[in-house]
Amino acid sequence: MKRVFSVLLASAMIFVLAACGSSSSSAPASTTAAASGETAAAAAATEYKDTLVFCNGQDLTTLDASIGQQERAVYLTNHMFDPLVTFGENEQIVPCLAESFEWSDDSITLTVVLKKGVKFHDGSDMTAEDVKFTMDLLQQRGMTFGGNYDNTEIVDDYTVKIHLNAPNPAFLNTIAMPQCCILPSDAYDEATFGQNPIGTGPYKLKEYKEGDYYTIERFDDYFGEPAKTQYITLRIVPEPSQRAILLETGEVDVAYNLSFNDIDRLSNDPNMKVLRSPSMKVINIDFNCQSTGPIGNPKVRQAVECAMDKDIIVNSLLSGYGEVSKSLISPLAADYRETFVNEYNPEKAKQLLAEAGYADGCEMTLFTNSDQINGEMATVIQNQLAAVGIKLNIVVQDDNTTFAMVENGEDFDMILDFFQCASKHADYVFVNAYTSDSFNNYSRYFDDEFDQTYYKYCATAEGEEREALLNKLYEMLGTNTPAIGIYTENKIVVTSAKVDGVKLSTSGAHEFQYATVAK
C-alpha cells in the first residue's frame, strides 16, 4: 500500500522541531516567508494570544503518557513528555532526550548517551537512573518490546546500555512511541501519576476539570527551544457540530474530529485552514474469535468481509477522506505488506456462510460508540450484511463500557474499533493486537502458530528469513480473519486562519509547541 497522499493542505505545515522532532534547523514556513521587507515588519508587529485552545469530543482517562495509549490522551500528553528518540523527517529516528545512540556490532546492545541539563517538571535532573526505571517498568507491563528486552545497564549518570536478547529491527521505532517517554524514577507512582504527571516536555500541567477542560503551561526550564505560546487548553466538546460552531465563533482555535460536511464547508471559509495528513490509524472491526456463535467460525468472518463494499464507505460516507484498507496495518508503516483480503463479493459471502453451516443466514451484534461517522458506517455495514443473509444488530455505547465488557470476558460478536500503529512499524500491531498474551488482543485471537512466528520474526535480523516470516504473519491474519481493516484514516485538523505553526503527526501526536495564535 505504498501510495501517494496529499500530506498537507496548508503551507504552514512545513515545520521544524528544534529539540524532539525534525532534525532540520530551518524555521516554520509561515515565519520564514515573512523574513524580508514589509512582510517582516508586519510579522514583527503582530500580537499573539497567550493561550491556544483546541477541542475534541471525548474526555481523557489518564494523563500518564506511559499507559495512556488513547489517541485523545496523546493529543495533550505529547506536549508534556519526551522519549529517548523520536520521529524526524520522513519518519527517520532522531535523538530526543538522547544526545546520541549506537548499536553494537551484533545489534543486541544499544548504547545511549543522554543530553545533560534536562529537567523534569518538578526541577529534578533527568539521568540514566530514570531511563533504566522506565525501560524496566515498560518491560514489566509486557508486550511493548515483544519479549526481546533483557535489561538496561547504567554506565554512568548520562550513559546507558540497553541489552536485548536478540536483534530487533523494530526496537528504535518502539522506544520512539509517546508511551515510551522517560519517567521520573523518584516521583513515579502509578496510582497517582495520571492525576499529577511529571515529564520533561515543553509544557507542564497547570489545571484541569475532568470532562470539561485541561490546561498545560509552558515549562521555562525545557531543554529545547521554548514553546511559543504560554498556555494550551483542551476543551471537551462531545458534539462535532458544536465544535465547528466554537471554531467559527473564535471560542476555540483548533478543532479535531469534525464531521466531513463541516470540513467541506469550512475548507471554503477564508477564515479557516484545513490541515490534512495521512495516518497510521486503521478503522477496523474486531471479531470475537472465541465466540461459540457464528462469528467464532473463520468462514463467517471471511463472509462478513466479502459482504462489505469498502469503496462505498470511503468514497460516499467519508467523502474520500480515507483510503480503503487491504491490510490491518497502515501503508505508511515499516514492514507493511498488502495482505490477502476477502474482496467484496456477495456471492462468495453467501457461499462461505453455507460452508460454515449458515445457508439460511445468521444473526450477530456490532458494538460501536456514539461518534456520528461510526454510527453511519455501522448502518451501511448493517445494510450490506443484510444482502447476504446476516442480520446485524447495532448497540451504541461508550467505548470504555465496551472494552470493559471484553476485559471481563463477556461474550460479543463484533466491535467497530481502530488500531493506531504508534511505533510506525508493523511489529507494533502484530504484538499488541494479535499475539495471545496481549491485553489489546480484543479479537481474542489465540493462535500458537501465529505467536511462534511473530516472536521468531521479532528476533530475526533484516533479510530473507525475516521477510518470509513477515509474509507468513500477514497470510495468517488474512486467512484466519481475527479482524478486518475498513479504511486508513486521514488526519484532519481545522484551525482558525490566525493559527500558525501546527505540525500534524501521522500517529495523532500533533504538536502545538511552536504554534501561535494571532489576536
Short mmCIF file of C-alpha atoms in Angstrom, two decimals:
data_model
loop_
_atom_site.label_atom_id
_atom_site.label_comp_id
_atom_site.label_asym_id
_atom_site.label_seq_id
_atom_site.Cartn_x
_atom_site.Cartn_y
_atom_site.Cartn_z
CA MET A 1 0.00 0.00 0.00
CA LYS A 2 2.75 2.43 -0.99
CA ARG A 3 0.53 5.29 -2.12
CA VAL A 4 0.83 8.95 -2.86
CA PHE A 5 -1.02 11.04 -0.28
CA SER A 6 -1.80 14.72 -0.11
CA VAL A 7 0.25 15.21 3.02
CA LEU A 8 -0.84 18.70 3.92
CA LEU A 9 -3.41 21.20 2.72
CA ALA A 10 -1.69 24.21 4.24
CA SER A 11 1.78 25.59 3.61
CA ALA A 12 2.06 26.41 7.29
CA MET A 13 2.58 22.74 7.93
CA ILE A 14 6.23 22.88 6.81
CA PHE A 15 7.61 22.77 10.30
CA VAL A 16 10.69 22.01 12.34
CA LEU A 17 11.24 20.74 15.84
CA ALA A 18 14.38 22.11 17.43
CA ALA A 19 14.59 19.51 20.20
CA CYS A 20 12.44 16.39 19.87
CA GLY A 21 11.38 16.09 16.28
CA SER A 22 12.64 17.08 12.87
CA SER A 23 16.39 17.17 12.50
CA SER A 24 16.11 20.15 10.17
CA SER A 25 17.11 23.52 11.56
CA SER A 26 15.05 25.86 9.38
CA ALA A 27 12.10 27.83 10.76
CA PRO A 28 8.42 27.15 10.08
CA ALA A 29 7.37 28.17 6.57
CA SER A 30 4.83 30.59 7.99
CA THR A 31 7.56 32.61 9.67
CA THR A 32 10.28 32.10 7.06
CA ALA A 33 8.01 33.57 4.41
CA ALA A 34 7.85 36.78 6.46
CA ALA A 35 11.58 37.22 6.69
CA SER A 36 12.10 40.25 4.49
CA GLY A 37 10.90 43.80 3.81
CA GLU A 38 7.40 44.87 4.63
CA THR A 39 6.29 41.29 5.34
CA ALA A 40 8.90 41.01 8.09
CA ALA A 41 7.81 44.32 9.57
CA ALA A 42 4.17 43.22 9.56
CA ALA A 43 5.08 39.94 11.23
CA ALA A 44 7.05 41.76 13.92
CA ALA A 45 4.04 43.94 14.66
CA THR A 46 1.66 41.02 15.06
CA GLU A 47 0.35 40.46 18.57
CA TYR A 48 -0.31 36.91 19.74
CA LYS A 49 -2.63 35.34 22.29
CA ASP A 50 -1.07 33.71 25.31
CA THR A 51 -3.39 30.69 25.02
CA LEU A 52 -4.15 28.25 22.22
CA VAL A 53 -7.46 26.41 22.72
CA PHE A 54 -8.29 23.18 20.93
CA CYS A 55 -11.29 20.91 21.31
CA ASN A 56 -12.06 17.24 20.97
CA GLY A 57 -15.10 15.09 21.67
CA GLN A 58 -14.10 12.63 24.41
CA ASP A 59 -12.65 13.02 27.88
CA LEU A 60 -9.25 11.63 28.84
CA THR A 61 -8.87 8.66 31.14
CA THR A 62 -5.33 9.43 32.31
CA LEU A 63 -2.51 11.94 31.90
CA ASP A 64 0.11 9.22 32.43
CA ALA A 65 1.59 9.05 28.95
CA SER A 66 3.24 5.70 29.67
CA ILE A 67 -0.15 4.00 29.94
CA GLY A 68 -2.43 6.47 28.15
CA GLN A 69 -2.49 4.84 24.72
CA GLN A 70 -5.73 6.52 23.67
CA GLU A 71 -5.11 8.93 20.84
CA ARG A 72 -7.15 11.64 22.53
CA ALA A 73 -4.79 11.49 25.53
CA VAL A 74 -1.71 11.72 23.32
CA TYR A 75 -3.09 14.96 21.86
CA LEU A 76 -2.20 16.57 25.21
CA THR A 77 0.46 14.39 26.85
CA ASN A 78 2.66 14.58 23.76
CA HIS A 79 3.49 18.12 24.91
CA MET A 80 4.37 17.05 28.46
CA PHE A 81 6.67 14.07 27.95
CA ASP A 82 9.64 13.07 25.78
CA PRO A 83 11.10 9.72 24.66
CA LEU A 84 14.77 8.93 24.13
CA VAL A 85 14.38 9.13 20.36
CA THR A 86 11.63 10.42 18.12
CA PHE A 87 10.50 10.62 14.51
CA GLY A 88 12.10 13.25 12.31
CA GLU A 89 11.80 14.00 8.62
CA ASN A 90 10.41 11.08 6.57
CA GLU A 91 9.82 9.20 9.85
CA GLN A 92 13.56 8.71 10.40
CA ILE A 93 14.60 8.05 14.01
CA VAL A 94 16.44 11.02 15.52
CA PRO A 95 17.64 11.81 19.07
CA CYS A 96 15.32 13.46 21.58
CA LEU A 97 16.36 13.02 25.22
CA ALA A 98 19.30 11.07 23.80
CA GLU A 99 22.35 13.01 22.68
CA SER A 100 23.37 10.05 20.56
CA PHE A 101 22.73 6.32 20.20
CA GLU A 102 24.67 3.45 18.64
CA TRP A 103 24.11 -0.28 18.13
CA SER A 104 26.78 -2.87 18.90
CA ASP A 105 28.14 -4.91 16.00
CA ASP A 106 25.79 -7.80 16.85
CA SER A 107 22.78 -5.41 17.05
CA ILE A 108 21.72 -6.52 20.52
CA THR A 109 23.13 -3.70 22.67
CA LEU A 110 22.07 -0.09 22.20
CA THR A 111 24.36 2.48 23.82
CA VAL A 112 22.54 5.73 24.56
CA VAL A 113 24.29 8.93 25.65
CA LEU A 114 21.79 11.27 27.31
CA LYS A 115 21.51 15.02 26.98
CA LYS A 116 22.77 16.81 30.08
CA GLY A 117 20.78 19.53 31.78
CA VAL A 118 17.35 18.03 31.06
CA LYS A 119 14.92 18.85 33.86
CA PHE A 120 11.70 17.20 34.93
CA HIS A 121 8.79 19.50 35.71
CA ASP A 122 9.49 19.11 39.45
CA GLY A 123 13.00 20.54 38.94
CA SER A 124 14.91 17.26 39.26
CA ASP A 125 17.54 16.21 36.71
CA MET A 126 16.82 13.50 34.17
CA THR A 127 19.57 10.86 34.43
CA ALA A 128 20.40 7.29 33.48
CA GLU A 129 18.54 6.07 36.57
CA ASP A 130 15.28 7.41 35.14
CA VAL A 131 15.92 5.66 31.82
CA LYS A 132 16.58 2.34 33.49
CA PHE A 133 13.50 2.72 35.68
CA THR A 134 11.31 3.49 32.67
CA MET A 135 12.61 0.69 30.48
CA ASP A 136 12.25 -1.89 33.25
CA LEU A 137 8.73 -0.66 34.05
CA LEU A 138 7.64 -0.94 30.42
CA GLN A 139 9.07 -4.46 30.31
CA GLN A 140 7.18 -5.44 33.47
CA ARG A 141 3.92 -4.31 31.90
CA GLY A 142 4.55 -6.63 28.97
CA MET A 143 4.22 -6.60 25.17
CA THR A 144 5.98 -3.30 24.49
CA PHE A 145 9.26 -4.93 23.48
CA GLY A 146 7.90 -8.20 22.08
CA GLY A 147 9.71 -10.30 24.69
CA ASN A 148 13.03 -9.10 23.30
CA TYR A 149 14.24 -6.84 26.14
CA ASP A 150 16.81 -8.09 28.64
CA ASN A 151 17.93 -5.20 30.84
CA THR A 152 19.23 -1.64 30.96
CA GLU A 153 22.73 -1.17 32.32
CA ILE A 154 23.76 2.17 33.84
CA VAL A 155 27.27 3.05 32.64
CA ASP A 156 27.33 6.50 34.27
CA ASP A 157 24.86 9.26 35.08
CA TYR A 158 24.34 10.07 31.41
CA THR A 159 25.04 6.80 29.60
CA VAL A 160 23.06 3.56 29.46
CA LYS A 161 23.35 0.31 27.57
CA ILE A 162 20.05 -1.32 26.65
CA HIS A 163 20.58 -5.04 26.20
CA LEU A 164 18.30 -7.20 24.05
CA ASN A 165 18.07 -10.98 23.83
CA ALA A 166 18.34 -10.90 20.04
CA PRO A 167 18.40 -8.37 17.21
CA ASN A 168 15.15 -6.41 16.96
CA PRO A 169 14.93 -4.20 13.84
CA ALA A 170 11.79 -2.51 15.20
CA PHE A 171 13.26 -1.56 18.58
CA LEU A 172 14.11 2.08 17.83
CA ASN A 173 10.63 2.62 16.45
CA THR A 174 9.21 1.14 19.63
CA ILE A 175 11.10 3.41 22.02
CA ALA A 176 10.15 6.45 19.88
CA MET A 177 6.48 5.98 20.76
CA PRO A 178 4.83 8.54 23.08
CA GLN A 179 4.14 5.85 25.70
CA CYS A 180 7.88 5.10 25.90
CA CYS A 181 8.50 8.55 27.39
CA ILE A 182 11.03 8.76 30.19
CA LEU A 183 9.50 8.91 33.67
CA PRO A 184 10.96 10.33 36.91
CA SER A 185 12.10 7.33 38.96
CA ASP A 186 11.84 9.14 42.30
CA ALA A 187 8.39 10.63 41.69
CA TYR A 188 6.53 7.96 39.75
CA ASP A 189 3.57 6.30 41.46
CA GLU A 190 1.26 4.54 39.04
CA ALA A 191 -1.75 5.05 41.32
CA THR A 192 -1.47 8.87 41.30
CA PHE A 193 0.76 9.82 38.37
CA GLY A 194 -2.18 10.08 35.95
CA GLN A 195 -3.54 12.97 38.00
CA ASN A 196 -0.14 14.56 38.76
CA PRO A 197 2.05 13.95 35.70
CA ILE A 198 5.71 15.00 35.69
CA GLY A 199 7.56 14.92 32.40
CA THR A 200 10.43 16.66 30.61
CA GLY A 201 8.32 18.17 27.82
CA PRO A 202 7.88 21.82 26.76
CA TYR A 203 4.64 22.07 28.76
CA LYS A 204 3.63 21.05 32.28
CA LEU A 205 0.19 20.55 33.79
CA LYS A 206 -1.46 23.69 35.16
CA GLU A 207 -5.02 22.62 35.99
CA TYR A 208 -7.92 20.52 34.76
CA LYS A 209 -11.53 19.63 35.37
CA GLU A 210 -12.48 16.14 34.24
CA GLY A 211 -14.96 16.13 31.41
CA ASP A 212 -14.54 19.87 30.85
CA TYR A 213 -11.00 21.15 30.16
CA TYR A 214 -7.26 20.55 30.64
CA THR A 215 -4.70 23.38 30.64
CA ILE A 216 -0.94 23.00 30.34
CA GLU A 217 1.58 25.83 30.65
CA ARG A 218 4.99 26.48 29.15
CA PHE A 219 7.85 24.85 31.08
CA ASP A 220 10.51 27.52 31.29
CA ASP A 221 13.31 25.05 32.11
CA TYR A 222 12.68 22.97 28.98
CA PHE A 223 15.95 21.79 27.46
CA GLY A 224 14.96 22.64 23.89
CA GLU A 225 13.61 25.73 22.17
CA PRO A 226 10.94 27.30 24.40
CA ALA A 227 7.32 26.85 23.39
CA LYS A 228 5.91 29.90 21.62
CA THR A 229 2.51 30.06 23.32
CA GLN A 230 2.32 30.15 27.10
CA TYR A 231 -0.78 28.02 27.61
CA ILE A 232 -2.56 25.25 25.73
CA THR A 233 -6.10 24.31 26.73
CA LEU A 234 -8.00 21.22 25.62
CA ARG A 235 -11.77 21.59 25.86
CA ILE A 236 -14.02 18.52 25.84
CA VAL A 237 -16.93 19.20 23.47
CA PRO A 238 -18.86 15.99 22.65
CA GLU A 239 -20.88 17.17 19.63
CA PRO A 240 -18.97 17.65 16.33
CA SER A 241 -21.39 20.38 15.21
CA GLN A 242 -20.77 22.31 18.43
CA ARG A 243 -17.01 22.03 17.93
CA ALA A 244 -17.43 23.56 14.46
CA ILE A 245 -19.54 26.41 15.86
CA LEU A 246 -16.98 27.18 18.58
CA LEU A 247 -14.27 27.31 15.92
CA GLU A 248 -16.28 29.71 13.76
CA THR A 249 -17.11 31.99 16.67
CA GLY A 250 -13.48 32.10 17.79
CA GLU A 251 -14.05 30.42 21.15
CA VAL A 252 -11.58 27.71 20.15
CA ASP A 253 -8.62 27.96 17.78
CA VAL A 254 -8.35 24.34 16.66
CA ALA A 255 -10.94 21.57 16.32
CA TYR A 256 -10.43 17.82 15.99
CA ASN A 257 -12.78 15.21 14.54
CA LEU A 258 -15.32 17.41 12.80
CA SER A 259 -17.97 15.94 10.52
CA PHE A 260 -16.94 15.70 6.89
CA ASN A 261 -19.77 18.02 5.92
CA ASP A 262 -18.36 20.69 8.24
CA ILE A 263 -14.84 20.08 6.95
CA ASP A 264 -16.01 20.59 3.36
CA ARG A 265 -17.86 23.75 4.34
CA LEU A 266 -15.01 25.23 6.38
CA SER A 267 -12.47 24.48 3.65
CA ASN A 268 -14.16 27.24 1.63
CA ASP A 269 -14.02 29.72 4.51
CA PRO A 270 -11.06 32.16 4.19
CA ASN A 271 -11.02 32.45 7.98
CA MET A 272 -10.17 28.75 8.37
CA LYS A 273 -7.37 26.34 7.50
CA VAL A 274 -7.93 22.64 6.87
CA LEU A 275 -4.77 20.65 7.65
CA ARG A 276 -4.63 17.11 6.36
CA SER A 277 -2.14 14.27 6.71
CA PRO A 278 -2.05 10.52 6.02
CA SER A 279 -2.05 8.40 9.15
CA MET A 280 -1.08 5.23 10.95
CA LYS A 281 -4.67 4.65 12.10
CA VAL A 282 -6.78 1.88 10.58
CA ILE A 283 -10.51 1.77 11.32
CA ASN A 284 -11.41 -1.88 11.72
CA ILE A 285 -13.84 -4.45 13.02
CA ASP A 286 -12.64 -6.75 15.80
CA PHE A 287 -14.24 -10.20 15.73
CA ASN A 288 -14.57 -12.44 18.78
CA CYS A 289 -12.64 -15.46 17.57
CA GLN A 290 -13.57 -17.40 20.73
CA SER A 291 -17.32 -16.93 20.30
CA THR A 292 -19.50 -20.03 20.39
CA GLY A 293 -21.80 -18.29 17.92
CA PRO A 294 -21.40 -17.93 14.15
CA ILE A 295 -18.60 -15.35 14.35
CA GLY A 296 -16.35 -17.92 16.03
CA ASN A 297 -16.09 -19.62 12.61
CA PRO A 298 -13.38 -18.07 10.38
CA LYS A 299 -15.52 -18.68 7.29
CA VAL A 300 -18.23 -16.48 8.76
CA ARG A 301 -15.66 -13.79 9.50
CA GLN A 302 -14.44 -14.03 5.90
CA ALA A 303 -18.06 -13.83 4.70
CA VAL A 304 -18.58 -10.60 6.63
CA GLU A 305 -15.64 -9.02 4.83
CA CYS A 306 -16.77 -10.34 1.44
CA ALA A 307 -20.19 -8.75 2.04
CA MET A 308 -18.70 -5.30 2.74
CA ASP A 309 -18.17 -2.80 -0.06
CA LYS A 310 -15.43 -0.66 1.49
CA ASP A 311 -15.29 1.64 -1.53
CA ILE A 312 -18.83 2.82 -0.81
CA ILE A 313 -17.89 3.56 2.79
CA VAL A 314 -14.79 5.58 1.86
CA ASN A 315 -16.00 7.36 -1.26
CA SER A 316 -19.60 8.05 -0.25
CA LEU A 317 -19.83 8.07 3.51
CA LEU A 318 -16.35 9.54 4.14
CA SER A 319 -16.35 11.81 1.09
CA GLY A 320 -12.98 10.36 0.13
CA TYR A 321 -11.32 11.30 3.45
CA GLY A 322 -9.60 7.95 3.81
CA GLU A 323 -8.03 5.05 1.95
CA VAL A 324 -9.62 1.61 1.56
CA SER A 325 -7.64 -0.89 3.68
CA LYS A 326 -6.12 -4.01 2.21
CA SER A 327 -4.46 -4.87 5.50
CA LEU A 328 -4.83 -4.36 9.24
CA ILE A 329 -1.81 -2.04 9.12
CA SER A 330 -1.34 1.42 7.64
CA PRO A 331 0.55 1.52 4.33
CA LEU A 332 2.84 4.15 5.88
CA ALA A 333 4.20 1.71 8.47
CA ALA A 334 7.56 0.00 8.11
CA ASP A 335 7.19 -3.69 7.15
CA TYR A 336 3.77 -3.03 5.63
CA ARG A 337 2.71 -5.59 3.05
CA GLU A 338 -0.57 -5.73 1.20
CA THR A 339 -2.06 -8.89 2.60
CA PHE A 340 -4.62 -11.43 1.46
CA VAL A 341 -8.07 -9.89 1.75
CA ASN A 342 -11.57 -11.16 1.24
CA GLU A 343 -12.54 -8.85 -1.62
CA TYR A 344 -16.09 -7.54 -1.97
CA ASN A 345 -18.04 -10.46 -3.42
CA PRO A 346 -21.60 -11.02 -2.07
CA GLU A 347 -21.96 -14.35 -3.83
CA LYS A 348 -18.75 -15.64 -2.24
CA ALA A 349 -20.04 -14.37 1.11
CA LYS A 350 -23.18 -16.49 0.72
CA GLN A 351 -21.06 -19.49 -0.27
CA LEU A 352 -18.82 -19.11 2.78
CA LEU A 353 -21.86 -18.85 5.06
CA ALA A 354 -23.26 -22.05 3.55
CA GLU A 355 -19.94 -23.85 4.06
CA ALA A 356 -19.99 -22.73 7.69
CA GLY A 357 -23.49 -24.17 8.15
CA TYR A 358 -25.45 -20.93 7.83
CA ALA A 359 -27.00 -21.20 4.39
CA ASP A 360 -30.19 -19.68 5.77
CA GLY A 361 -28.31 -16.78 7.29
CA CYS A 362 -27.43 -15.87 10.87
CA GLU A 363 -27.67 -13.07 13.39
CA MET A 364 -24.95 -11.12 15.19
CA THR A 365 -24.32 -7.87 17.07
CA LEU A 366 -21.97 -4.97 16.35
CA PHE A 367 -20.89 -2.65 19.18
CA THR A 368 -19.96 0.94 18.33
CA ASN A 369 -19.74 4.31 20.03
CA SER A 370 -21.84 7.44 19.53
CA ASP A 371 -19.45 9.04 17.04
CA GLN A 372 -21.52 10.24 14.07
CA ILE A 373 -19.33 8.65 11.39
CA ASN A 374 -19.18 5.34 13.25
CA GLY A 375 -22.96 5.33 13.59
CA GLU A 376 -23.47 5.99 9.91
CA MET A 377 -20.84 3.40 8.97
CA ALA A 378 -22.48 0.78 11.21
CA THR A 379 -25.77 1.35 9.40
CA VAL A 380 -24.12 0.96 5.99
CA ILE A 381 -22.47 -2.27 7.12
CA GLN A 382 -25.79 -3.47 8.52
CA ASN A 383 -27.44 -3.00 5.12
CA GLN A 384 -24.58 -4.66 3.26
CA LEU A 385 -24.63 -7.73 5.52
CA ALA A 386 -28.41 -8.00 5.22
CA ALA A 387 -27.95 -8.50 1.47
CA VAL A 388 -26.16 -11.82 2.12
CA GLY A 389 -28.45 -13.05 4.88
CA ILE A 390 -26.75 -11.70 8.01
CA LYS A 391 -28.98 -9.81 10.42
CA LEU A 392 -26.80 -7.29 12.20
CA ASN A 393 -27.96 -5.69 15.44
CA ILE A 394 -26.23 -2.43 16.38
CA VAL A 395 -25.53 -1.49 20.00
CA VAL A 396 -24.32 2.06 20.67
CA GLN A 397 -22.44 2.58 23.91
CA ASP A 398 -19.34 4.28 25.33
CA ASP A 399 -16.03 2.72 24.29
CA ASN A 400 -14.94 2.30 27.90
CA THR A 401 -18.08 0.23 28.56
CA THR A 402 -17.44 -1.92 25.51
CA PHE A 403 -13.82 -2.65 26.33
CA ALA A 404 -14.65 -3.33 29.99
CA MET A 405 -17.07 -5.94 28.64
CA VAL A 406 -14.26 -7.51 26.63
CA GLU A 407 -11.79 -7.41 29.50
CA ASN A 408 -14.36 -9.03 31.82
CA GLY A 409 -14.62 -11.99 29.48
CA GLU A 410 -18.17 -11.33 28.34
CA ASP A 411 -19.34 -12.67 25.02
CA PHE A 412 -19.67 -10.44 21.96
CA ASP A 413 -19.59 -10.72 18.17
CA MET A 414 -18.09 -7.60 16.59
CA ILE A 415 -16.70 -4.22 17.69
CA LEU A 416 -16.22 -1.24 15.39
CA ASP A 417 -12.80 -0.13 16.54
CA PHE A 418 -9.44 1.16 15.32
CA PHE A 419 -5.78 0.44 15.86
CA GLN A 420 -3.12 3.12 15.76
CA CYS A 421 0.34 1.93 14.75
CA ALA A 422 2.05 4.21 17.25
CA SER A 423 5.56 2.93 16.54
CA LYS A 424 5.04 3.37 12.79
CA HIS A 425 6.22 -0.24 12.37
CA ALA A 426 4.06 -3.29 11.65
CA ASP A 427 5.71 -5.08 14.56
CA TYR A 428 3.67 -2.99 16.99
CA VAL A 429 0.36 -4.15 15.52
CA PHE A 430 1.36 -7.81 15.43
CA VAL A 431 2.49 -7.96 19.05
CA ASN A 432 -0.08 -5.67 20.63
CA ALA A 433 -3.23 -6.64 18.77
CA TYR A 434 -2.84 -10.28 17.76
CA THR A 435 -0.45 -12.21 20.00
CA SER A 436 -2.22 -14.35 22.58
CA ASP A 437 -0.81 -12.64 25.68
CA SER A 438 -1.54 -9.05 24.68
CA PHE A 439 -4.14 -7.17 26.71
CA ASN A 440 -5.02 -5.31 23.48
CA ASN A 441 -5.99 -8.56 21.76
CA TYR A 442 -9.69 -7.61 21.69
CA SER A 443 -10.30 -10.19 18.96
CA ARG A 444 -9.37 -13.00 21.35
CA TYR A 445 -7.20 -14.39 18.59
CA PHE A 446 -5.26 -17.16 20.33
CA ASP A 447 -3.08 -18.93 17.78
CA ASP A 448 0.11 -20.69 18.86
CA GLU A 449 1.47 -20.76 15.32
CA PHE A 450 0.97 -17.01 14.92
CA ASP A 451 2.64 -16.37 18.30
CA GLN A 452 5.66 -18.52 17.48
CA THR A 453 6.02 -16.96 14.05
CA TYR A 454 5.81 -13.45 15.48
CA TYR A 455 8.43 -13.97 18.19
CA LYS A 456 10.81 -15.51 15.67
CA TYR A 457 10.19 -12.61 13.27
CA CYS A 458 10.75 -10.08 16.07
CA ALA A 459 14.16 -11.55 16.90
CA THR A 460 15.40 -12.05 13.34
CA ALA A 461 17.67 -9.56 11.61
CA GLU A 462 16.68 -7.99 8.30
CA GLY A 463 17.00 -10.45 5.41
CA GLU A 464 15.25 -13.27 3.55
CA GLU A 465 14.35 -15.25 6.67
CA ARG A 466 12.67 -12.27 8.32
CA GLU A 467 10.81 -11.42 5.11
CA ALA A 468 9.46 -14.98 4.89
CA LEU A 469 8.27 -14.81 8.49
CA LEU A 470 6.68 -11.43 7.85
CA ASN A 471 4.74 -12.72 4.87
CA LYS A 472 3.55 -15.70 6.90
CA LEU A 473 2.18 -13.37 9.60
CA TYR A 474 0.19 -11.44 7.02
CA GLU A 475 -1.08 -14.62 5.42
CA MET A 476 -2.35 -15.98 8.75
CA LEU A 477 -4.15 -12.73 9.57
CA GLY A 478 -5.78 -12.74 6.17
CA THR A 479 -6.87 -16.37 6.32
CA ASN A 480 -7.97 -16.51 9.96
CA THR A 481 -9.52 -13.02 9.82
CA PRO A 482 -9.45 -12.03 13.52
CA ALA A 483 -10.30 -8.51 12.35
CA ILE A 484 -10.82 -6.64 9.12
CA GLY A 485 -9.41 -3.27 8.14
CA ILE A 486 -12.05 -0.97 6.65
CA TYR A 487 -10.08 2.16 5.87
CA THR A 488 -6.93 4.03 6.79
CA GLU A 489 -7.90 7.35 8.29
CA ASN A 490 -6.73 10.74 7.09
CA LYS A 491 -5.75 13.04 9.94
CA ILE A 492 -7.74 16.25 9.54
CA VAL A 493 -7.48 19.22 11.86
CA VAL A 494 -9.28 22.51 11.23
CA THR A 495 -7.80 25.72 12.62
CA SER A 496 -8.54 29.40 12.58
CA ALA A 497 -6.56 31.25 9.90
CA LYS A 498 -4.95 33.11 12.82
CA VAL A 499 -3.15 29.93 13.89
CA ASP A 500 0.32 29.22 12.54
CA GLY A 501 2.95 26.56 13.21
CA VAL A 502 0.83 23.48 13.97
CA LYS A 503 2.55 20.25 12.98
CA LEU A 504 0.43 17.19 12.23
CA SER A 505 1.60 13.71 13.12
CA THR A 506 0.73 10.52 11.25
CA SER A 507 0.15 8.87 14.64
CA GLY A 508 -2.04 11.64 16.06
CA ALA A 509 0.62 13.19 18.28
CA HIS A 510 0.01 16.63 16.76
CA GLU A 511 2.34 19.34 18.03
CA PHE A 512 1.48 22.86 19.17
CA GLN A 513 4.65 23.91 20.98
CA TYR A 514 5.74 26.16 18.12
CA ALA A 515 2.24 27.28 17.20
CA THR A 516 0.97 30.83 17.63
CA VAL A 517 -2.47 32.44 17.57
CA ALA A 518 -2.68 35.99 16.29
CA LYS A 519 -5.04 38.32 18.15
#
